Amino acid sequence: MDSITQALLGASVQASLLGRWQGRKSLLYGAMLGTLPDLDVLIDFGDAVANTTYHRGFSHSLFVLSVLAVALAWLIRRIRPHPDYSGMRLFLTLWLVLITHVTLDAFTSYGTQLLWPLTSAPIAWSSVFIIDPLYSVPLLLAVLAGAIAGFRGRAVRWTTAALILSTLYLGFTLTGKQMAERRVEAVLTRNDLQAQQLYSTPTPFNSLLWRVILVDGEDYYETLVGWFDTAPPELVRLPRNEGLATVLADSPQHERLQWFTGGVMRYDVIDDLLLVTDLRLGMTGFHPFRFALAERVADDWRLIDHVERLPSERGDMDRLRQIWQRIWQQQPGLPLAEWASALEHR
């Protein structure tokens, strides 16, 4: 999730558990600790692919953060012990601030290496867009109320209530994901179609309209499924060009991206560059993670050693308006093929 939401989450957790003793300072302490795992973005792991795929690695490990919570609780009790709450309550607070950060990240499409140093693929439940106001606003209101009024009496319940509401919202997003996948699977069954892989994720800034990707060898399909749809989803066939992946057989960056994305990628040749796009994040035709992994020299391909991330567009307000209208009305549909054609150009 975005850093502001993570700070709000950390502040809410700490205020709920220690606000009656720490007062408004609990918001500051929780916000600072709640953003700590994301400081790994300051580390240069070598190139753009490494920086992308090693982010949310060791700093988001349940094992590492549990040890860190123990160390911080011991250090704080040594330096500034508080007589009114136990060391166990302090540890539980610090642990929850850290663990809720990485657990929330796992609800997004990016993927989080919760089990590092185990080499399992990143965990990505992909039920929440990286910025979702419906999740963040309750936390924001509770933090603002606590910052203004303090945490005397029952005021600490504001942050607790916000946490409960936001957590229930996460459950709603998982229900939406299941709804979208079931409707697409019904279309596949009805038309006797099969796909190598099905991936679903919410469209930008909401959880009412879902984007579903079906990987099928040289092609992939995209469709949109909304809570208010009355007709079956329409599959849009798009070129994936998987055959180009043979050029990258010896590319460590490509191998890393395969592990990171689970293979939900697209390949394009543009200006003698072989581009690989992570299709999971962003919106159709507008994906933040795109890399040139090889270049064509004469009649041969040469792998690029130091890979850079290509600049990407985020779309515009007109497309956001169209997405918003699509939430409520299934027709007219969004021009997914037209938007995806942007990937054929740099």
GROMACS .gro file of C-alpha atoms in nm:
model
  346
    1MET     CA    1   0.000   0.000   0.000
    2ASP     CA    2   0.098   0.364  -0.026
    3SER     CA    3   0.315   0.510   0.250
    4ILE     CA    4   0.042   0.739   0.386
    5THR     CA    5  -0.192   0.447   0.443
    6GLN     CA    6   0.083   0.247   0.609
    7ALA     CA    7   0.158   0.538   0.842
    8LEU     CA    8  -0.213   0.570   0.927
    9LEU     CA    9  -0.235   0.197   0.995
   10GLY     CA   10   0.069   0.199   1.222
   11ALA     CA   11  -0.058   0.505   1.407
   12SER     CA   12  -0.400   0.345   1.458
   13VAL     CA   13  -0.258   0.020   1.590
   14GLN     CA   14  -0.024   0.190   1.838
   15ALA     CA   15  -0.292   0.434   1.954
   16SER     CA   16  -0.538   0.150   2.010
   17LEU     CA   17  -0.299  -0.039   2.235
   18LEU     CA   18  -0.091   0.235   2.401
   19GLY     CA   19  -0.281   0.557   2.335
   20ARG     CA   20  -0.422   0.585   2.687
   21TRP     CA   21  -0.066   0.607   2.822
   22GLN     CA   22   0.131   0.764   2.537
   23GLY     CA   23  -0.143   1.004   2.425
   24ARG     CA   24  -0.093   1.178   2.093
   25LYS     CA   25   0.267   1.059   2.083
   26SER     CA   26   0.138   0.709   2.011
   27LEU     CA   27   0.022   0.833   1.671
   28LEU     CA   28   0.368   0.963   1.586
   29TYR     CA   29   0.547   0.654   1.716
   30GLY     CA   30   0.312   0.419   1.531
   31ALA     CA   31   0.332   0.614   1.205
   32MET     CA   32   0.712   0.610   1.212
   33LEU     CA   33   0.737   0.241   1.293
   34GLY     CA   34   0.461   0.160   1.045
   35THR     CA   35   0.665   0.295   0.754
   36LEU     CA   36   0.994   0.136   0.863
   37PRO     CA   37   0.973  -0.178   0.643
   38ASP     CA   38   0.953   0.034   0.327
   39LEU     CA   39   1.291   0.192   0.387
   40ASP     CA   40   1.438  -0.091   0.179
   41VAL     CA   41   1.358   0.127  -0.124
   42LEU     CA   42   1.671   0.322  -0.033
   43ILE     CA   43   1.887   0.017  -0.107
   44ASP     CA   44   2.033  -0.021  -0.456
   45PHE     CA   45   2.025  -0.393  -0.533
   46GLY     CA   46   2.203  -0.357  -0.868
   47ASP     CA   47   1.959  -0.272  -1.147
   48ALA     CA   48   1.592  -0.194  -1.202
   49VAL     CA   49   1.478  -0.556  -1.202
   50ALA     CA   50   1.664  -0.628  -0.880
   51ASN     CA   51   1.532  -0.313  -0.713
   52THR     CA   52   1.179  -0.411  -0.812
   53THR     CA   53   1.191  -0.776  -0.713
   54TYR     CA   54   1.398  -0.746  -0.394
   55HIS     CA   55   1.170  -0.474  -0.257
   56ARG     CA   56   0.939  -0.618   0.011
   57GLY     CA   57   1.197  -0.886   0.074
   58PHE     CA   58   1.391  -0.920   0.400
   59SER     CA   59   1.238  -0.600   0.539
   60HIS     CA   60   0.889  -0.751   0.500
   61SER     CA   61   0.971  -1.093   0.644
   62LEU     CA   62   0.750  -1.214   0.929
   63PHE     CA   63   1.057  -1.377   1.081
   64VAL     CA   64   1.279  -1.069   1.060
   65LEU     CA   65   1.013  -0.831   1.189
   66SER     CA   66   0.926  -1.059   1.481
   67VAL     CA   67   1.290  -1.058   1.591
   68LEU     CA   68   1.302  -0.680   1.540
   69ALA     CA   69   0.994  -0.634   1.759
   70VAL     CA   70   1.158  -0.833   2.038
   71ALA     CA   71   1.477  -0.628   2.011
   72LEU     CA   72   1.292  -0.295   2.007
   73ALA     CA   73   1.072  -0.389   2.302
   74TRP     CA   74   1.377  -0.495   2.505
   75LEU     CA   75   1.567  -0.177   2.414
   76ILE     CA   76   1.276   0.055   2.496
   77ARG     CA   77   1.216  -0.117   2.830
   78ARG     CA   78   1.584  -0.071   2.911
   79ILE     CA   79   1.601   0.297   2.812
   80ARG     CA   80   1.252   0.430   2.892
   81PRO     CA   81   1.047   0.179   3.091
   82HIS     CA   82   0.685   0.272   3.158
   83PRO     CA   83   0.535   0.155   3.488
   84ASP     CA   84   0.175   0.146   3.365
   85TYR     CA   85   0.198  -0.120   3.095
   86SER     CA   86   0.393  -0.442   3.067
   87GLY     CA   87   0.679  -0.534   2.844
   88MET     CA   88   0.453  -0.792   2.680
   89ARG     CA   89   0.199  -0.525   2.588
   90LEU     CA   90   0.479  -0.313   2.444
   91PHE     CA   91   0.612  -0.604   2.242
   92LEU     CA   92   0.265  -0.694   2.114
   93THR     CA   93   0.210  -0.334   2.003
   94LEU     CA   94   0.539  -0.308   1.817
   95TRP     CA   95   0.491  -0.650   1.663
   96LEU     CA   96   0.140  -0.570   1.539
   97VAL     CA   97   0.247  -0.234   1.393
   98LEU     CA   98   0.514  -0.411   1.188
   99ILE     CA   99   0.317  -0.722   1.098
  100THR     CA  100   0.003  -0.538   0.990
  101HIS     CA  101   0.218  -0.336   0.748
  102VAL     CA  102   0.346  -0.640   0.561
  103THR     CA  103   0.015  -0.826   0.581
  104LEU     CA  104  -0.163  -0.532   0.422
  105ASP     CA  105   0.103  -0.525   0.148
  106ALA     CA  106   0.023  -0.888   0.073
  107PHE     CA  107  -0.333  -0.784  -0.017
  108THR     CA  108  -0.197  -0.585  -0.315
  109SER     CA  109  -0.083  -0.715  -0.654
  110TYR     CA  110   0.286  -0.636  -0.605
  111GLY     CA  111   0.365  -0.933  -0.388
  112THR     CA  112   0.533  -0.953  -0.047
  113GLN     CA  113   0.800  -1.199   0.061
  114LEU     CA  114   0.644  -1.273   0.398
  115LEU     CA  115   0.841  -1.595   0.439
  116TRP     CA  116   1.188  -1.461   0.353
  117PRO     CA  117   1.454  -1.612   0.364
  118LEU     CA  118   1.255  -1.902   0.224
  119THR     CA  119   1.259  -1.882  -0.155
  120SER     CA  120   0.884  -1.914  -0.206
  121ALA     CA  121   0.726  -1.679  -0.458
  122PRO     CA  122   0.602  -1.343  -0.324
  123ILE     CA  123   0.257  -1.361  -0.167
  124ALA     CA  124   0.006  -1.143  -0.352
  125TRP     CA  125  -0.362  -1.187  -0.270
  126SER     CA  126  -0.429  -0.894  -0.507
  127SER     CA  127  -0.763  -0.787  -0.363
  128VAL     CA  128  -0.676  -0.421  -0.291
  129PHE     CA  129  -0.541  -0.156  -0.525
  130ILE     CA  130  -0.222   0.008  -0.397
  131ILE     CA  131  -0.424   0.323  -0.315
  132ASP     CA  132  -0.777   0.258  -0.193
  133PRO     CA  133  -0.961   0.545  -0.021
  134LEU     CA  134  -1.229   0.314   0.121
  135TYR     CA  135  -0.961   0.142   0.326
  136SER     CA  136  -0.764   0.452   0.420
  137VAL     CA  137  -1.035   0.708   0.502
  138PRO     CA  138  -1.163   0.545   0.825
  139LEU     CA  139  -0.806   0.530   0.956
  140LEU     CA  140  -0.745   0.891   0.853
  141LEU     CA  141  -1.057   1.015   1.033
  142ALA     CA  142  -0.971   0.823   1.350
  143VAL     CA  143  -0.613   0.952   1.352
  144LEU     CA  144  -0.727   1.310   1.297
  145ALA     CA  145  -0.982   1.277   1.578
  146GLY     CA  146  -0.717   1.139   1.811
  147ALA     CA  147  -0.468   1.408   1.715
  148ILE     CA  148  -0.724   1.682   1.786
  149ALA     CA  149  -0.905   1.546   2.091
  150GLY     CA  150  -0.639   1.324   2.245
  151PHE     CA  151  -0.704   0.979   2.391
  152ARG     CA  152  -0.872   1.045   2.722
  153GLY     CA  153  -1.158   0.824   2.832
  154ARG     CA  154  -1.318   0.632   2.549
  155ALA     CA  155  -1.148   0.824   2.270
  156VAL     CA  156  -0.905   0.536   2.214
  157ARG     CA  157  -1.202   0.340   2.078
  158TRP     CA  158  -1.203   0.558   1.767
  159THR     CA  159  -0.887   0.401   1.631
  160THR     CA  160  -1.000   0.054   1.736
  161ALA     CA  161  -1.330   0.101   1.553
  162ALA     CA  162  -1.147   0.228   1.243
  163LEU     CA  163  -0.922  -0.078   1.245
  164ILE     CA  164  -1.220  -0.310   1.269
  165LEU     CA  165  -1.398  -0.129   0.985
  166SER     CA  166  -1.090  -0.134   0.761
  167THR     CA  167  -1.033  -0.503   0.832
  168LEU     CA  168  -1.393  -0.585   0.744
  169TYR     CA  169  -1.338  -0.395   0.420
  170LEU     CA  170  -1.045  -0.624   0.337
  171GLY     CA  171  -1.281  -0.917   0.377
  172PHE     CA  172  -1.521  -0.750   0.134
  173THR     CA  173  -1.244  -0.715  -0.125
  174LEU     CA  174  -1.168  -1.088  -0.102
  175THR     CA  175  -1.536  -1.157  -0.162
  176GLY     CA  176  -1.526  -0.932  -0.468
  177LYS     CA  177  -1.224  -1.116  -0.602
  178GLN     CA  178  -1.402  -1.450  -0.571
  179MET     CA  179  -1.709  -1.303  -0.740
  180ALA     CA  180  -1.507  -1.182  -1.040
  181GLU     CA  181  -1.319  -1.509  -1.083
  182ARG     CA  182  -1.634  -1.720  -1.060
  183ARG     CA  183  -1.805  -1.515  -1.332
  184VAL     CA  184  -1.506  -1.549  -1.565
  185GLU     CA  185  -1.473  -1.922  -1.495
  186ALA     CA  186  -1.841  -1.961  -1.586
  187VAL     CA  187  -1.771  -1.799  -1.924
  188LEU     CA  188  -1.479  -2.035  -1.982
  189THR     CA  189  -1.691  -2.337  -1.898
  190ARG     CA  190  -1.981  -2.218  -2.116
  191ASN     CA  191  -1.751  -2.170  -2.418
  192ASP     CA  192  -1.538  -2.478  -2.349
  193LEU     CA  193  -1.225  -2.266  -2.311
  194GLN     CA  194  -0.920  -2.324  -2.099
  195ALA     CA  195  -0.646  -2.090  -1.976
  196GLN     CA  196  -0.303  -2.161  -1.834
  197GLN     CA  197  -0.352  -1.907  -1.561
  198LEU     CA  198  -0.619  -1.675  -1.423
  199TYR     CA  199  -0.523  -1.358  -1.238
  200SER     CA  200  -0.763  -1.100  -1.093
  201THR     CA  201  -0.700  -0.759  -0.943
  202PRO     CA  202  -0.910  -0.450  -0.867
  203THR     CA  203  -0.911  -0.154  -1.102
  204PRO     CA  204  -0.757   0.174  -0.977
  205PHE     CA  205  -0.882   0.324  -0.650
  206ASN     CA  206  -1.179   0.091  -0.594
  207SER     CA  207  -1.284  -0.267  -0.525
  208LEU     CA  208  -1.615  -0.266  -0.715
  209LEU     CA  209  -1.473  -0.325  -1.063
  210TRP     CA  210  -1.226  -0.607  -1.124
  211ARG     CA  211  -0.975  -0.668  -1.400
  212VAL     CA  212  -0.922  -1.035  -1.485
  213ILE     CA  213  -0.631  -1.165  -1.694
  214LEU     CA  214  -0.626  -1.508  -1.858
  215VAL     CA  215  -0.285  -1.627  -1.979
  216ASP     CA  216  -0.303  -1.857  -2.281
  217GLY     CA  217   0.037  -1.912  -2.444
  218GLU     CA  218   0.098  -1.662  -2.724
  219ASP     CA  219  -0.209  -1.464  -2.622
  220TYR     CA  220  -0.385  -1.345  -2.312
  221TYR     CA  221  -0.736  -1.224  -2.245
  222GLU     CA  222  -0.852  -0.934  -2.038
  223THR     CA  223  -1.199  -0.860  -1.910
  224LEU     CA  224  -1.372  -0.646  -1.652
  225VAL     CA  225  -1.619  -0.772  -1.395
  226GLY     CA  226  -1.821  -0.546  -1.169
  227TRP     CA  227  -2.054  -0.604  -0.877
  228PHE     CA  228  -2.338  -0.439  -1.069
  229ASP     CA  229  -2.289  -0.622  -1.400
  230THR     CA  230  -2.594  -0.801  -1.538
  231ALA     CA  231  -2.439  -0.973  -1.842
  232PRO     CA  232  -2.149  -1.219  -1.863
  233PRO     CA  233  -1.802  -1.063  -1.898
  234GLU     CA  234  -1.663  -1.016  -2.248
  235LEU     CA  235  -1.312  -1.152  -2.309
  236VAL     CA  236  -1.075  -0.933  -2.510
  237ARG     CA  237  -0.794  -1.124  -2.681
  238LEU     CA  238  -0.453  -0.956  -2.679
  239PRO     CA  239  -0.105  -1.058  -2.804
  240ARG     CA  240   0.134  -1.187  -2.540
  241ASN     CA  241   0.413  -1.301  -2.776
  242GLU     CA  242   0.544  -1.568  -2.540
  243GLY     CA  243   0.767  -1.709  -2.815
  244LEU     CA  244   1.000  -1.412  -2.770
  245ALA     CA  245   1.087  -1.545  -2.425
  246THR     CA  246   1.325  -1.795  -2.587
  247VAL     CA  247   1.561  -1.503  -2.652
  248LEU     CA  248   1.582  -1.455  -2.277
  249ALA     CA  249   1.666  -1.814  -2.185
  250ASP     CA  250   1.999  -1.706  -2.033
  251SER     CA  251   1.878  -1.381  -1.879
  252PRO     CA  252   1.891  -1.379  -1.496
  253GLN     CA  253   1.664  -1.074  -1.496
  254HIS     CA  254   1.399  -1.260  -1.695
  255GLU     CA  255   1.423  -1.558  -1.462
  256ARG     CA  256   1.379  -1.323  -1.166
  257LEU     CA  257   1.074  -1.159  -1.326
  258GLN     CA  258   0.921  -1.499  -1.397
  259TRP     CA  259   0.952  -1.580  -1.027
  260PHE     CA  260   0.824  -1.238  -0.924
  261THR     CA  261   0.518  -1.224  -1.153
  262GLY     CA  262   0.428  -1.590  -1.177
  263GLY     CA  263   0.453  -1.554  -1.554
  264VAL     CA  264   0.179  -1.291  -1.592
  265MET     CA  265   0.392  -1.097  -1.842
  266ARG     CA  266   0.382  -0.974  -2.199
  267TYR     CA  267   0.666  -0.944  -2.455
  268ASP     CA  268   0.704  -0.679  -2.726
  269VAL     CA  269   0.977  -0.584  -2.974
  270ILE     CA  270   0.998  -0.208  -3.018
  271ASP     CA  271   1.290  -0.023  -3.183
  272ASP     CA  272   1.505  -0.338  -3.171
  273LEU     CA  273   1.446  -0.375  -2.796
  274LEU     CA  274   1.276  -0.673  -2.636
  275LEU     CA  275   1.047  -0.535  -2.368
  276VAL     CA  276   0.890  -0.733  -2.086
  277THR     CA  277   0.584  -0.595  -1.906
  278ASP     CA  278   0.442  -0.704  -1.572
  279LEU     CA  279   0.069  -0.713  -1.654
  280ARG     CA  280  -0.053  -0.746  -1.296
  281LEU     CA  281  -0.007  -0.389  -1.177
  282GLY     CA  282  -0.169  -0.072  -1.301
  283MET     CA  283  -0.445  -0.080  -1.561
  284THR     CA  284  -0.475  -0.218  -1.912
  285GLY     CA  285  -0.206  -0.051  -2.125
  286PHE     CA  286  -0.065   0.142  -1.830
  287HIS     CA  287   0.172  -0.074  -1.628
  288PRO     CA  288   0.446   0.071  -1.406
  289PHE     CA  289   0.695  -0.216  -1.441
  290ARG     CA  290   0.833  -0.252  -1.791
  291PHE     CA  291   1.190  -0.345  -1.876
  292ALA     CA  292   1.411  -0.377  -2.185
  293LEU     CA  293   1.595  -0.708  -2.136
  294ALA     CA  294   1.760  -0.756  -2.478
  295GLU     CA  295   1.854  -0.556  -2.785
  296ARG     CA  296   1.879  -0.667  -3.146
  297VAL     CA  297   2.221  -0.616  -3.304
  298ALA     CA  298   2.228  -0.698  -3.676
  299ASP     CA  299   2.046  -1.031  -3.695
  300ASP     CA  300   2.118  -1.144  -3.341
  301TRP     CA  301   1.993  -1.065  -2.992
  302ARG     CA  302   2.216  -0.946  -2.710
  303LEU     CA  303   2.111  -0.950  -2.347
  304ILE     CA  304   2.125  -0.619  -2.161
  305ASP     CA  305   2.342  -0.652  -1.851
  306HIS     CA  306   2.228  -0.346  -1.656
  307VAL     CA  307   1.853  -0.324  -1.699
  308GLU     CA  308   1.664   0.002  -1.657
  309ARG     CA  309   1.296   0.047  -1.588
  310LEU     CA  310   1.117   0.220  -1.874
  311PRO     CA  311   0.915   0.535  -1.807
  312SER     CA  312   0.544   0.463  -1.788
  313GLU     CA  313   0.229   0.668  -1.816
  314ARG     CA  314  -0.035   0.657  -1.544
  315GLY     CA  315  -0.330   0.730  -1.767
  316ASP     CA  316  -0.535   1.048  -1.731
  317MET     CA  317  -0.849   1.180  -1.568
  318ASP     CA  318  -1.058   1.089  -1.870
  319ARG     CA  319  -0.968   0.721  -1.832
  320LEU     CA  320  -1.038   0.735  -1.459
  321ARG     CA  321  -1.377   0.886  -1.539
  322GLN     CA  322  -1.448   0.603  -1.782
  323ILE     CA  323  -1.348   0.345  -1.521
  324TRP     CA  324  -1.578   0.514  -1.268
  325GLN     CA  325  -1.869   0.503  -1.513
  326ARG     CA  326  -1.795   0.137  -1.594
  327ILE     CA  327  -1.839   0.049  -1.225
  328TRP     CA  328  -2.208   0.136  -1.245
  329GLN     CA  329  -2.289   0.055  -1.609
  330GLN     CA  330  -2.163  -0.247  -1.799
  331GLN     CA  331  -2.233  -0.085  -2.135
  332PRO     CA  332  -2.067   0.082  -2.308
  333GLY     CA  333  -1.760  -0.121  -2.215
  334LEU     CA  334  -1.410   0.016  -2.184
  335PRO     CA  335  -1.188   0.006  -2.497
  336LEU     CA  336  -0.941  -0.244  -2.349
  337ALA     CA  337  -0.789  -0.339  -2.686
  338GLU     CA  338  -0.728   0.026  -2.768
  339TRP     CA  339  -0.570   0.092  -2.430
  340ALA     CA  340  -0.353  -0.221  -2.456
  341SER     CA  341  -0.223  -0.107  -2.796
  342ALA     CA  342  -0.019   0.155  -2.609
  343LEU     CA  343   0.215  -0.132  -2.514
  344GLU     CA  344   0.319  -0.160  -2.878
  345HIS     CA  345   0.495   0.174  -2.847
  346ARG     CA  346   0.762   0.307  -2.613
   0.00000   0.00000   0.00000
